[in-house]
GROMACS .gro file of C-alpha atoms in nm:
model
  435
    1UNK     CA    1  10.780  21.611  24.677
    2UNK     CA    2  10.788  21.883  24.443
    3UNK     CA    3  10.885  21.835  24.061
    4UNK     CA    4  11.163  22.050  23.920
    5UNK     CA    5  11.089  22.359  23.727
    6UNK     CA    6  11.190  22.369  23.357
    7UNK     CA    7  11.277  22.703  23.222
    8UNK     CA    8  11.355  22.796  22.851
    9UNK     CA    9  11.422  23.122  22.655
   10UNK     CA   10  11.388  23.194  22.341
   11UNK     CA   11  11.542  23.557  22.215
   12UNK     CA   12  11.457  23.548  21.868
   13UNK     CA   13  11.105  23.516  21.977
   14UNK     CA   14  11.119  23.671  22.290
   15UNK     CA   15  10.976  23.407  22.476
   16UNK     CA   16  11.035  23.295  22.840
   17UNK     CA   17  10.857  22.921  22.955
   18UNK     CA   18  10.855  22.845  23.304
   19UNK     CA   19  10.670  22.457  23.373
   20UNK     CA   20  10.619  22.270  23.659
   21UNK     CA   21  10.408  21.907  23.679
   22UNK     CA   22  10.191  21.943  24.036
   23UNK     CA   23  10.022  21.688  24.170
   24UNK     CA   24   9.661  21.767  24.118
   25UNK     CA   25   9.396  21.752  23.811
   26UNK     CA   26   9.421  22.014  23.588
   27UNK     CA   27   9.067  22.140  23.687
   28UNK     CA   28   9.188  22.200  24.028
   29UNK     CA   29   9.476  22.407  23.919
   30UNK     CA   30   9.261  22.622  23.712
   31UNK     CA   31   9.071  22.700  23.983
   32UNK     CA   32   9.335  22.793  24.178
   33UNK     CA   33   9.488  23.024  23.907
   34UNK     CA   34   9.114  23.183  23.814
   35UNK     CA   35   8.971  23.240  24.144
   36UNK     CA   36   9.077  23.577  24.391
   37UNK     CA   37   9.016  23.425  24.673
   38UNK     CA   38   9.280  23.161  24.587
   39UNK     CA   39   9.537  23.343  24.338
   40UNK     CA   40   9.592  23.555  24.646
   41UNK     CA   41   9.709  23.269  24.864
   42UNK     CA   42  10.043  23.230  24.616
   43UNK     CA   43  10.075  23.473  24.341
   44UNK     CA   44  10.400  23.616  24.346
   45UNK     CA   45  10.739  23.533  24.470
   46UNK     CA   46  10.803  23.427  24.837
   47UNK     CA   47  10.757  23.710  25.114
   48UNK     CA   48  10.501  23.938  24.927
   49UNK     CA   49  10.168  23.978  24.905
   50UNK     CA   50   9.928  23.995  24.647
   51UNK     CA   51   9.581  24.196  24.639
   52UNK     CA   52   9.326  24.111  24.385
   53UNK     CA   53   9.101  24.447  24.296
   54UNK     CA   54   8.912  24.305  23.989
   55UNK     CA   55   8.944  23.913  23.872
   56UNK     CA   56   8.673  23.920  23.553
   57UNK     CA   57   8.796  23.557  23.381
   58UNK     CA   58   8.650  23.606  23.076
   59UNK     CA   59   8.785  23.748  22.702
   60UNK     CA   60   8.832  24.109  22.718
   61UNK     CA   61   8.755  24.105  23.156
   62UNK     CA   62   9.003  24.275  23.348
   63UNK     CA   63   9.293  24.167  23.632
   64UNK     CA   64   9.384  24.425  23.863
   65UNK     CA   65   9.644  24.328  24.118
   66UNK     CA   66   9.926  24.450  24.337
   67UNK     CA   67  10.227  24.318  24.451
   68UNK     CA   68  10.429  24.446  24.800
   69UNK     CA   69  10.727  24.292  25.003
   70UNK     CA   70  10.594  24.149  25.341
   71UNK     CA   71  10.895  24.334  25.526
   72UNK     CA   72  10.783  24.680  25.367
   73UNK     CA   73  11.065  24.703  25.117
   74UNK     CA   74  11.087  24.851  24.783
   75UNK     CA   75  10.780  25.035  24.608
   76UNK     CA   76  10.422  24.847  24.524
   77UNK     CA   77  10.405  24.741  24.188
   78UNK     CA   78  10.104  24.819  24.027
   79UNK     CA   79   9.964  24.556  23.740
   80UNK     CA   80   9.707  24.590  23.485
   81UNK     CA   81   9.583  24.257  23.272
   82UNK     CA   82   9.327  24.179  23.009
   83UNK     CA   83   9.190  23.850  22.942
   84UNK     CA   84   9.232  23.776  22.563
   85UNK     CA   85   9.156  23.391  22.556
   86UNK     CA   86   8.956  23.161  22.822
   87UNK     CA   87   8.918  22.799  22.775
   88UNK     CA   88   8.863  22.633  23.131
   89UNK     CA   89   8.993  22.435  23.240
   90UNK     CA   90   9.287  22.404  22.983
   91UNK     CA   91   9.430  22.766  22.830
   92UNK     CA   92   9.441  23.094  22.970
   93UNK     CA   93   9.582  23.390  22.747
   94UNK     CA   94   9.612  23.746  22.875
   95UNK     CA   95   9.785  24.044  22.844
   96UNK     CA   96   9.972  24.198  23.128
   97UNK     CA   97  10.096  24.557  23.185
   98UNK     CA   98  10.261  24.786  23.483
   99UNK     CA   99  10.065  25.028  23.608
  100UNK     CA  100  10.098  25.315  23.875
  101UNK     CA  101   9.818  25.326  24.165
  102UNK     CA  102   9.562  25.492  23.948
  103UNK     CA  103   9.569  25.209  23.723
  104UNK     CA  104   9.735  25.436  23.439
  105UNK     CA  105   9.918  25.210  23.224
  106UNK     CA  106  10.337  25.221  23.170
  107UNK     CA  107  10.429  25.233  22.856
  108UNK     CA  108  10.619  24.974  22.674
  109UNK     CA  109  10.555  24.745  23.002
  110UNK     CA  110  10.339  24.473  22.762
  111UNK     CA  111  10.339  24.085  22.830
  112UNK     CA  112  10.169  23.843  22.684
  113UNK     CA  113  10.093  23.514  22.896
  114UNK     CA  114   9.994  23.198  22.773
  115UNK     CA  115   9.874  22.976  23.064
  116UNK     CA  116   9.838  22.588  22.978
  117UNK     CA  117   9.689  22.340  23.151
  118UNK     CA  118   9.751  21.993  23.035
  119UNK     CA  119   9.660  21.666  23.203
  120UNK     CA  120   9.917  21.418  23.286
  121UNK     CA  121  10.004  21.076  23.447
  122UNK     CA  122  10.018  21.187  23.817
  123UNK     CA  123   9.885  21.520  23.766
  124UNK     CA  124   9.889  21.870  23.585
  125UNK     CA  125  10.160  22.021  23.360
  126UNK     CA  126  10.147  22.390  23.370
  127UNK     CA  127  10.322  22.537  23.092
  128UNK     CA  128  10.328  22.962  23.152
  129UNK     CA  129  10.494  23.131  22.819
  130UNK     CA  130  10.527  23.510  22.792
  131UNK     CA  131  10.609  23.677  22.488
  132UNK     CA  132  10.796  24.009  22.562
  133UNK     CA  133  10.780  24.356  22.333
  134UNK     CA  134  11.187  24.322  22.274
  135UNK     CA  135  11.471  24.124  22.327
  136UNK     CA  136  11.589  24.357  22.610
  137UNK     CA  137  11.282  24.321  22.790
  138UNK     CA  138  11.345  23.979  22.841
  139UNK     CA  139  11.656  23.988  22.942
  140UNK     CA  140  11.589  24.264  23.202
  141UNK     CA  141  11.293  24.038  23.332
  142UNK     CA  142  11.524  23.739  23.390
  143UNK     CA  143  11.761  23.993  23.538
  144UNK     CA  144  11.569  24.142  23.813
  145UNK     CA  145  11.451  23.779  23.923
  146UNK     CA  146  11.168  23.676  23.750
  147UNK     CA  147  11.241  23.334  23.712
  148UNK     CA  148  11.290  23.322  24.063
  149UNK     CA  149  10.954  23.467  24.135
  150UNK     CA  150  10.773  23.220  23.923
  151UNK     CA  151  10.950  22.943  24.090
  152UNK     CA  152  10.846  23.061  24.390
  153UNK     CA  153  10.512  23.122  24.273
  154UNK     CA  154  10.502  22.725  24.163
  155UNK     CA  155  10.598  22.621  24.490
  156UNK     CA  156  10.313  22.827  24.683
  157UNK     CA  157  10.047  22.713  24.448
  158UNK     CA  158  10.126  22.381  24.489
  159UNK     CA  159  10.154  22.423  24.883
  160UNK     CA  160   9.801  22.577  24.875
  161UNK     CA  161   9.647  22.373  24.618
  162UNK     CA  162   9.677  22.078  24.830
  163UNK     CA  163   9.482  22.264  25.091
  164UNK     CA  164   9.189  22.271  24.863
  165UNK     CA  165   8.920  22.047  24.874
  166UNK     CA  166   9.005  21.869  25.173
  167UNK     CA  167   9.406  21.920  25.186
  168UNK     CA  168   9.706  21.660  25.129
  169UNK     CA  169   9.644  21.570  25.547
  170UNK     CA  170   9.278  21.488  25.508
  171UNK     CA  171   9.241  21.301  25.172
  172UNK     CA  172   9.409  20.954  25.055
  173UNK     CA  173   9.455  20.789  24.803
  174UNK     CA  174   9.450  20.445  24.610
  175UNK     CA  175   9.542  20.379  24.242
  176UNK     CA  176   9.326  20.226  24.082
  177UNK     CA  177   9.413  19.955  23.794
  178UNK     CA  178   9.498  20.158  23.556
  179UNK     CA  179   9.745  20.368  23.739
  180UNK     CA  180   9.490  20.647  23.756
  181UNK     CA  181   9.512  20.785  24.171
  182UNK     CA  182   9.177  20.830  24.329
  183UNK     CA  183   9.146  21.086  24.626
  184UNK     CA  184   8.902  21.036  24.908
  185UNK     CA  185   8.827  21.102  25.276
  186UNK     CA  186   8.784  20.832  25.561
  187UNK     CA  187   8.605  20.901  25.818
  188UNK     CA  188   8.373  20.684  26.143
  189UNK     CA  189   8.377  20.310  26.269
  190UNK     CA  190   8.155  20.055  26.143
  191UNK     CA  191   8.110  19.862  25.780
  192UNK     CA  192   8.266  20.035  25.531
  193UNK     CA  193   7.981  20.233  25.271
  194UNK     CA  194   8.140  20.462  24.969
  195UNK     CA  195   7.960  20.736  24.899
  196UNK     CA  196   7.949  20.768  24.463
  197UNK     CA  197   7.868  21.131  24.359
  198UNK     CA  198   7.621  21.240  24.097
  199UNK     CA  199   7.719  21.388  23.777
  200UNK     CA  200   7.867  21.744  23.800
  201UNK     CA  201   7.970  21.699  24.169
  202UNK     CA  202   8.273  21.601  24.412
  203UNK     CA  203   8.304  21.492  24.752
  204UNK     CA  204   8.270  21.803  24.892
  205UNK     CA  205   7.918  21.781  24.777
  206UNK     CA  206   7.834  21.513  24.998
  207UNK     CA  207   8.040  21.588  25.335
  208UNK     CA  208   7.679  21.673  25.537
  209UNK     CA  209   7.572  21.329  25.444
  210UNK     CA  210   7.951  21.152  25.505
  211UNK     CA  211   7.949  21.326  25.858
  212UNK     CA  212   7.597  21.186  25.919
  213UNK     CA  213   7.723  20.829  25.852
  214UNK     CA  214   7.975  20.858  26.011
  215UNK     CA  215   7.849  20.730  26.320
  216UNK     CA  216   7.725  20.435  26.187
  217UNK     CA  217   7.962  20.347  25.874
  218UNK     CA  218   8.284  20.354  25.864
  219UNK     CA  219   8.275  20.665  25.540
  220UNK     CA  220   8.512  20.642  25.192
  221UNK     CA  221   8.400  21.023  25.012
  222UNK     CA  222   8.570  20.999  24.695
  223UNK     CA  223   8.656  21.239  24.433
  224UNK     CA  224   8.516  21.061  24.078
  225UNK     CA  225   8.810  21.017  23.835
  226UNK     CA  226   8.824  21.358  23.662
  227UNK     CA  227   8.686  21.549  23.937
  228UNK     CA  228   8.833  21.774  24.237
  229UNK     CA  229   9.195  21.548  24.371
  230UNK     CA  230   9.126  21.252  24.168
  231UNK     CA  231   9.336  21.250  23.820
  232UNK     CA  232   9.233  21.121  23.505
  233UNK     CA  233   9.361  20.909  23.199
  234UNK     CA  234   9.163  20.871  22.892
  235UNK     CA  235   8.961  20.757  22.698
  236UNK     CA  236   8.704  20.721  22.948
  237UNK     CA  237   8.500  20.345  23.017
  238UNK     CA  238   8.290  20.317  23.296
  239UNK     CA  239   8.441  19.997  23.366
  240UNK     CA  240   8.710  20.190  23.456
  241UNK     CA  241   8.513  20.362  23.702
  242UNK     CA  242   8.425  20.059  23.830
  243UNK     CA  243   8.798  19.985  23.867
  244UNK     CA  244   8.796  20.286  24.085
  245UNK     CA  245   8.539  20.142  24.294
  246UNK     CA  246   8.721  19.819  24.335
  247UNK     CA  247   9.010  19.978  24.415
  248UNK     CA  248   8.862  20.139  24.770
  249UNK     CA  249   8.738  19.822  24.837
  250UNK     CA  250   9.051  19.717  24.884
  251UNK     CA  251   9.157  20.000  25.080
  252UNK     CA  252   8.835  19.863  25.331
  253UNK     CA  253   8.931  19.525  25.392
  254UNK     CA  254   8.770  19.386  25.071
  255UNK     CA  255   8.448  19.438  25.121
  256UNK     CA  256   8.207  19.757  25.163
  257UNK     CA  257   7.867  19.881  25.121
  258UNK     CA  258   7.804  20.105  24.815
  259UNK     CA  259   7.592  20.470  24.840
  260UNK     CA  260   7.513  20.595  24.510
  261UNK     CA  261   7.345  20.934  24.395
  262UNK     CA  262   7.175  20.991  24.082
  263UNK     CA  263   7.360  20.895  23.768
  264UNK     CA  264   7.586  20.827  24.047
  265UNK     CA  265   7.328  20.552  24.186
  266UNK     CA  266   7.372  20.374  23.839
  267UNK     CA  267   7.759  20.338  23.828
  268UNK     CA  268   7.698  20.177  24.178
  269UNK     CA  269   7.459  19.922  24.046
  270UNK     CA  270   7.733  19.866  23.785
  271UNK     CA  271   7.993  19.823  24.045
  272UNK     CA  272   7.769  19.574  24.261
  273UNK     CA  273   7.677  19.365  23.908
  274UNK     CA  274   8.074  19.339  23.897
  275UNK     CA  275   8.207  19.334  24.225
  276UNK     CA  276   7.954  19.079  24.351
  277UNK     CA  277   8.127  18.919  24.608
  278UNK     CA  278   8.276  19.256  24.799
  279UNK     CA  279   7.950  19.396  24.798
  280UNK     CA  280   7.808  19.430  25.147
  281UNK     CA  281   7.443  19.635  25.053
  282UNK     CA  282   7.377  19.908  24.823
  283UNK     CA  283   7.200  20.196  24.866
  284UNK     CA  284   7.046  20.376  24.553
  285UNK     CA  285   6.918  20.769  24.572
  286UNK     CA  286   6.688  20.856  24.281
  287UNK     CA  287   6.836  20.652  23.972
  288UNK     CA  288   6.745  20.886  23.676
  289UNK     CA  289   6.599  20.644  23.445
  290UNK     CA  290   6.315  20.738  23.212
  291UNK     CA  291   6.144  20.452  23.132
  292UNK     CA  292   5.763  20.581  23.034
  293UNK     CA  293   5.683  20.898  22.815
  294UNK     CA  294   5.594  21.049  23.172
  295UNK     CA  295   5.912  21.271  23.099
  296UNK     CA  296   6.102  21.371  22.771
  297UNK     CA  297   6.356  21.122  22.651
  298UNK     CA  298   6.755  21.222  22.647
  299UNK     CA  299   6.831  21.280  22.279
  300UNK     CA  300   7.034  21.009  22.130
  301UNK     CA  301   7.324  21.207  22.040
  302UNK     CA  302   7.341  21.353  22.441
  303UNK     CA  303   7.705  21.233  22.470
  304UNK     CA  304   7.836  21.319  22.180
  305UNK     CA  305   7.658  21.682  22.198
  306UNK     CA  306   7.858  21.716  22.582
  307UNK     CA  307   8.203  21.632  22.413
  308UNK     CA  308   8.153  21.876  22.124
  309UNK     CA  309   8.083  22.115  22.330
  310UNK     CA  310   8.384  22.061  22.602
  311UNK     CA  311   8.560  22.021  22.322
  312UNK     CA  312   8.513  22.332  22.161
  313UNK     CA  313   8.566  22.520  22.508
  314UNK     CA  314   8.198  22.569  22.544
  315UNK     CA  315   8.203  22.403  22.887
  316UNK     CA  316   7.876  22.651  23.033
  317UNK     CA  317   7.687  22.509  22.714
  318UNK     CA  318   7.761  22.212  22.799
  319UNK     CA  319   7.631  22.211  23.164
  320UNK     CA  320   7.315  22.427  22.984
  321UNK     CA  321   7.278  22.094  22.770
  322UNK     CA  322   7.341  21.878  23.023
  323UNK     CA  323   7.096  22.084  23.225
  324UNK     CA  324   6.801  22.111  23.013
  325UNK     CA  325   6.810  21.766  22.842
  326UNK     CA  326   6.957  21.563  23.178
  327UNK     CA  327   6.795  21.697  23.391
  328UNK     CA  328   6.496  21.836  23.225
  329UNK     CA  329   6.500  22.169  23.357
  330UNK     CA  330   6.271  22.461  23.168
  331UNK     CA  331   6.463  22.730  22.935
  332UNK     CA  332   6.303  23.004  23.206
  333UNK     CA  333   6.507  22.837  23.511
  334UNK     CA  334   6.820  22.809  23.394
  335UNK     CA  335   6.977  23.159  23.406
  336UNK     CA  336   6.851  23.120  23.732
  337UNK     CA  337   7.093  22.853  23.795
  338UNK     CA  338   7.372  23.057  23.586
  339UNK     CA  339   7.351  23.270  23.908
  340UNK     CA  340   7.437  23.070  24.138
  341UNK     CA  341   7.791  23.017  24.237
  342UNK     CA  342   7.716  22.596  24.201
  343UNK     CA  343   7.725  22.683  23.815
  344UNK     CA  344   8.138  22.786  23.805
  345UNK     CA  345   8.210  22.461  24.020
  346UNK     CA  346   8.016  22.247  23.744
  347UNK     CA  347   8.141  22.413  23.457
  348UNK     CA  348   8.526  22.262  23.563
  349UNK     CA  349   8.308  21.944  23.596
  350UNK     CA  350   8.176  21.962  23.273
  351UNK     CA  351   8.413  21.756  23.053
  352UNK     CA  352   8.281  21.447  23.340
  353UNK     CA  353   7.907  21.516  23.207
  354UNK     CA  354   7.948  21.271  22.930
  355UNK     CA  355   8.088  21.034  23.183
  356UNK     CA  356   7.759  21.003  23.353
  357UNK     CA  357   7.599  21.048  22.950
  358UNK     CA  358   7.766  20.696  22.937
  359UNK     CA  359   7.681  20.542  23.236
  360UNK     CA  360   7.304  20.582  23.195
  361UNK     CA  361   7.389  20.432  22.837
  362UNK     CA  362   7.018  20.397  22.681
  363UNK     CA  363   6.843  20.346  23.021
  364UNK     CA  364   6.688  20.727  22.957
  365UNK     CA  365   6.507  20.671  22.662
  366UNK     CA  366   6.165  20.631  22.740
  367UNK     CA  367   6.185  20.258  22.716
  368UNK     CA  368   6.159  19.971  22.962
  369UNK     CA  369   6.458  19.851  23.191
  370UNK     CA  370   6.742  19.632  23.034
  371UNK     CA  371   6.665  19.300  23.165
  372UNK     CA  372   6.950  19.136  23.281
  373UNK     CA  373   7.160  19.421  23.296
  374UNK     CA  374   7.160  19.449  23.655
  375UNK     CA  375   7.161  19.108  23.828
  376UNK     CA  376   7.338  19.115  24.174
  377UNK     CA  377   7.128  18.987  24.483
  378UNK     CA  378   7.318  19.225  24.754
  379UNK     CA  379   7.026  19.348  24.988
  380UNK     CA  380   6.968  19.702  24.803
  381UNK     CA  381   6.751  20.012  24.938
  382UNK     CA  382   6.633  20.257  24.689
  383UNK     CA  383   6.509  20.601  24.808
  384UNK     CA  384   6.319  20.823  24.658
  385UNK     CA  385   6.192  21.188  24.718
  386UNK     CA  386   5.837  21.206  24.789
  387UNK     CA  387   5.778  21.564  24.623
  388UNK     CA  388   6.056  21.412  24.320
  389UNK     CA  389   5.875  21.385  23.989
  390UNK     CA  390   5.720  21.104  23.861
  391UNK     CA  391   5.924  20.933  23.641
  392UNK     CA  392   6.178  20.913  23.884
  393UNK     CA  393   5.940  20.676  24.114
  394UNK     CA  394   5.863  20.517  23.809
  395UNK     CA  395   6.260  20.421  23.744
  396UNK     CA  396   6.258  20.253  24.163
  397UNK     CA  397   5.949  20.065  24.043
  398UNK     CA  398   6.083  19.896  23.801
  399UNK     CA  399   6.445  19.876  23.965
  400UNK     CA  400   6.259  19.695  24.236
  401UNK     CA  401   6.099  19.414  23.974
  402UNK     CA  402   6.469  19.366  23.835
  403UNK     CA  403   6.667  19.293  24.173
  404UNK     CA  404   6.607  19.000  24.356
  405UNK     CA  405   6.639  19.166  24.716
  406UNK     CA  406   6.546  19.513  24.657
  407UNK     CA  407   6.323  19.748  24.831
  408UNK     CA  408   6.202  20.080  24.760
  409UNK     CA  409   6.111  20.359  25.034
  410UNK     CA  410   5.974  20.744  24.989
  411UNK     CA  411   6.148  21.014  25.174
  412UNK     CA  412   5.834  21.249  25.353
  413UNK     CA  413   5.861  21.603  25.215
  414UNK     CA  414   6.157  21.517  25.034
  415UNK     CA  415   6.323  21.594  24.649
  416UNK     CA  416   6.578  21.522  24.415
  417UNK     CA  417   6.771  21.748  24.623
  418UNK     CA  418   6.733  21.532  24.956
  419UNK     CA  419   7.140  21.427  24.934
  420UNK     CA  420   7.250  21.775  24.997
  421UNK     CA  421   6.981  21.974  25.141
  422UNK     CA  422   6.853  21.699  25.382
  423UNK     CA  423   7.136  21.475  25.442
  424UNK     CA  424   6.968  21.370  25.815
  425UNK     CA  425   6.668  21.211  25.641
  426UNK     CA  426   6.879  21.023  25.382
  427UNK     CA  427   7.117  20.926  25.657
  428UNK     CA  428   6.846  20.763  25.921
  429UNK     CA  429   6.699  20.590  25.591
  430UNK     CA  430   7.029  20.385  25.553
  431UNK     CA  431   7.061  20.385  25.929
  432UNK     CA  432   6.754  20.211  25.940
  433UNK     CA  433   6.862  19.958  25.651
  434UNK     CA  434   7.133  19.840  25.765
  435UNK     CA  435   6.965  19.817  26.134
   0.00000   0.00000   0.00000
């Protein structure tokens, strides 16, 4: 059901405020408002359609669009924006203009949007303000409907948005103990396995292996807390992560198998020292614990670095940071990775980096394991890439002296990438476990 829409107007400053609470994390409605290939799908009021001809999100980039009545009424209108302020996935400022269909600006057309973005109980509030030239404007804007229109607008983007990554008719929920809702996707028969994401990922990035398992598991593909449907409440504790976990449990009968990736593979071994008893097996890909000075240490500051820097809007430094000192990636590689279009989906990810920064806690530092830090006896598998770098068949090593009942197996031919670029190999090696 869809909230109400507040409105407010304010002559003596000009100022029109439109707000609407949807029912999706704030990074998901950013990138439904930043993206062309989205803002098309419900800019504007209802029965027109919007073309995108430039979308450049950044300060001083340009937004081209046009507006025209589905039935073929009325003129196109022409419009003409410039970004002034961008600070994903929280504030958007820009200044809009009319223009004709050369893109020659209308005089005294100026508008000046504010965008906000703020993370609430149950979802998003998005606050849009613009700040006319005069009075008259104003009222001549609220005349000729464009209250209306944003209304309208509100109620397409939430339509759509719940088509995104995955759609209100494919994902559930659960809430977990907190009150925080967690968004996933069931899928297959069998024992119940959640799949746990790596840092700077969402379900969607493990759907090739979920469709795999399928046919053996019955699948829970869940969106982190923070990340793509899944909200958020702060201040962050892994234990509330854990929560999270417990809470799909529950959704599975009350007990399940546990898949974890990464950092990822780390808040399931936290989950299986807590949950104990409704934890079937778990199933560990690539824990990233340094544990030798066969690989630079994470700084000691690393989580604190990631929050200044989301903090500050700086969220492509911050996946930069997180790149280089996580993941130990060399300087010459990573404007490589600025090129590809993974980098835009992890810089709305970005403020979750430190969430991971916490889960690995001190367990990158160079030193030996925690001993009793870890202490469930579930049967656990822990896979590893053959062509993966050292230090990361180092960390199953000495995962496999801490757990009772664990056992450690090499992927042929395979990499830290294995969970998303070979999903069939990583599948059959679980197949084969549970077998």
């Amino acid at each position: 059901m869809k909230t109400k829409t507040t409105v407010r107007k304010d002559r003596e400053r000009r100022e029109l405020t439109i707000e609407r609470t949807v029912e999706m994390p704030a990074q998901l409605a950013w990138e439904g408002w930043t993206q062309p290939m989205h803002i098309v799908r419900w800019w504007g009021p209802k029965g027109w359609t919007t073309t995108v001809y430039e979308m450049d999100v950044r300060p001083g980039g340009a937004w081209r669009y046009s507006l025209q009545a589905d039935d073929g009424s009325g003129e196109t209108a022409y419009c003409r924006a410039a970004y002034d302020e961008v600070e994903a996935p929280s504030r958007l400022v820009y200044t809009d203009r009319f223009a004709d269909s050369e893109w020659k600006i209308v005089s005294d057309s100026e508008m000046h949007t504010t965008v906000s973005f703020e993370a609430q109980s149950g979802g998003t509030k998005i606050s849009i303000v613009t700040r006319f030239a005069s009075s008259d404007q104003l009222d001549n804007a609220e005349a000729m409907g464009m209250i209306e229109g944003f209304t309208d607008a509100y109620d397409r983007l939430e339509d759509y948005l719940e088509t995104l990554q995955g759609g209100k008719d494919s994902m559930e929920t659960v809430i977990s103990k907190d009150g925080t809702k967690i968004a996933y996707v069931k899928q297959g028969t069998g024992p119940a396995l959640i799949l746990i994401s790596s840092a700077a990922a969402d379900h969607q990035d493990a759907e090739p292996l979920a469709e795999r398992l399928s046919g053996h598991f019955t699948v829970y593909n869940y969106d982190r807390r923070g990340r793509g449907r899944s909200a958020d409440t702060a201040p962050y504790d892994t234990v509330r992560e854990v929560e999270d976990i417990e809470a799909l449990i529950a959704a599975a009968g009350g007990q399940a198998s546990l898949f974890g990736s990464s950092s990822g593979a780390v808040l399931a071994l936290e989950a299986a020292n807590r949950l104990a008893d409704s934890i079937a097996k778990v199933y560990l890909f690539e824990p990233p614990f340094i544990v030798s000075d066969s690989r630079k240490p994470v700084p000691g500051g690393y989580v604190d670095q990631l929050n200044s820097l989301v903090e500050a809007g700086k969220r492509s430094e911050a996946v930069e940071y997180f790149a280089s000192e996580a993941l130990g990636i060399p300087e010459e590689y990573i404007g490589y990775m600025k090129a590809d279009p993974s980098w835009n989906k992890m810089e709305l990810l970005a403020h979750t980096l430190a969430y991971d920064g916490m889960i690995m806690g001190t367990a990158q530092s160079g030193n030996p394991l925690p001993a009793g830090r870890w202490e469930h006896s579930a049967p656990t598998l822990i896979l590893t890439g053959e062509n993966s770098e050292p230090f990361l068949h180092e960390a199953a090593r000495a995962l496999v002296e801490l757990l009772p009942r664990a056992t450690a197996h090499s992927l042929a031919g395979q990499d830290h990438s294995a969970v998303i670029m070979a999903p069939e190999a990583v599948a059959q090696a679980v197949v084969d476990f549970e077998r």
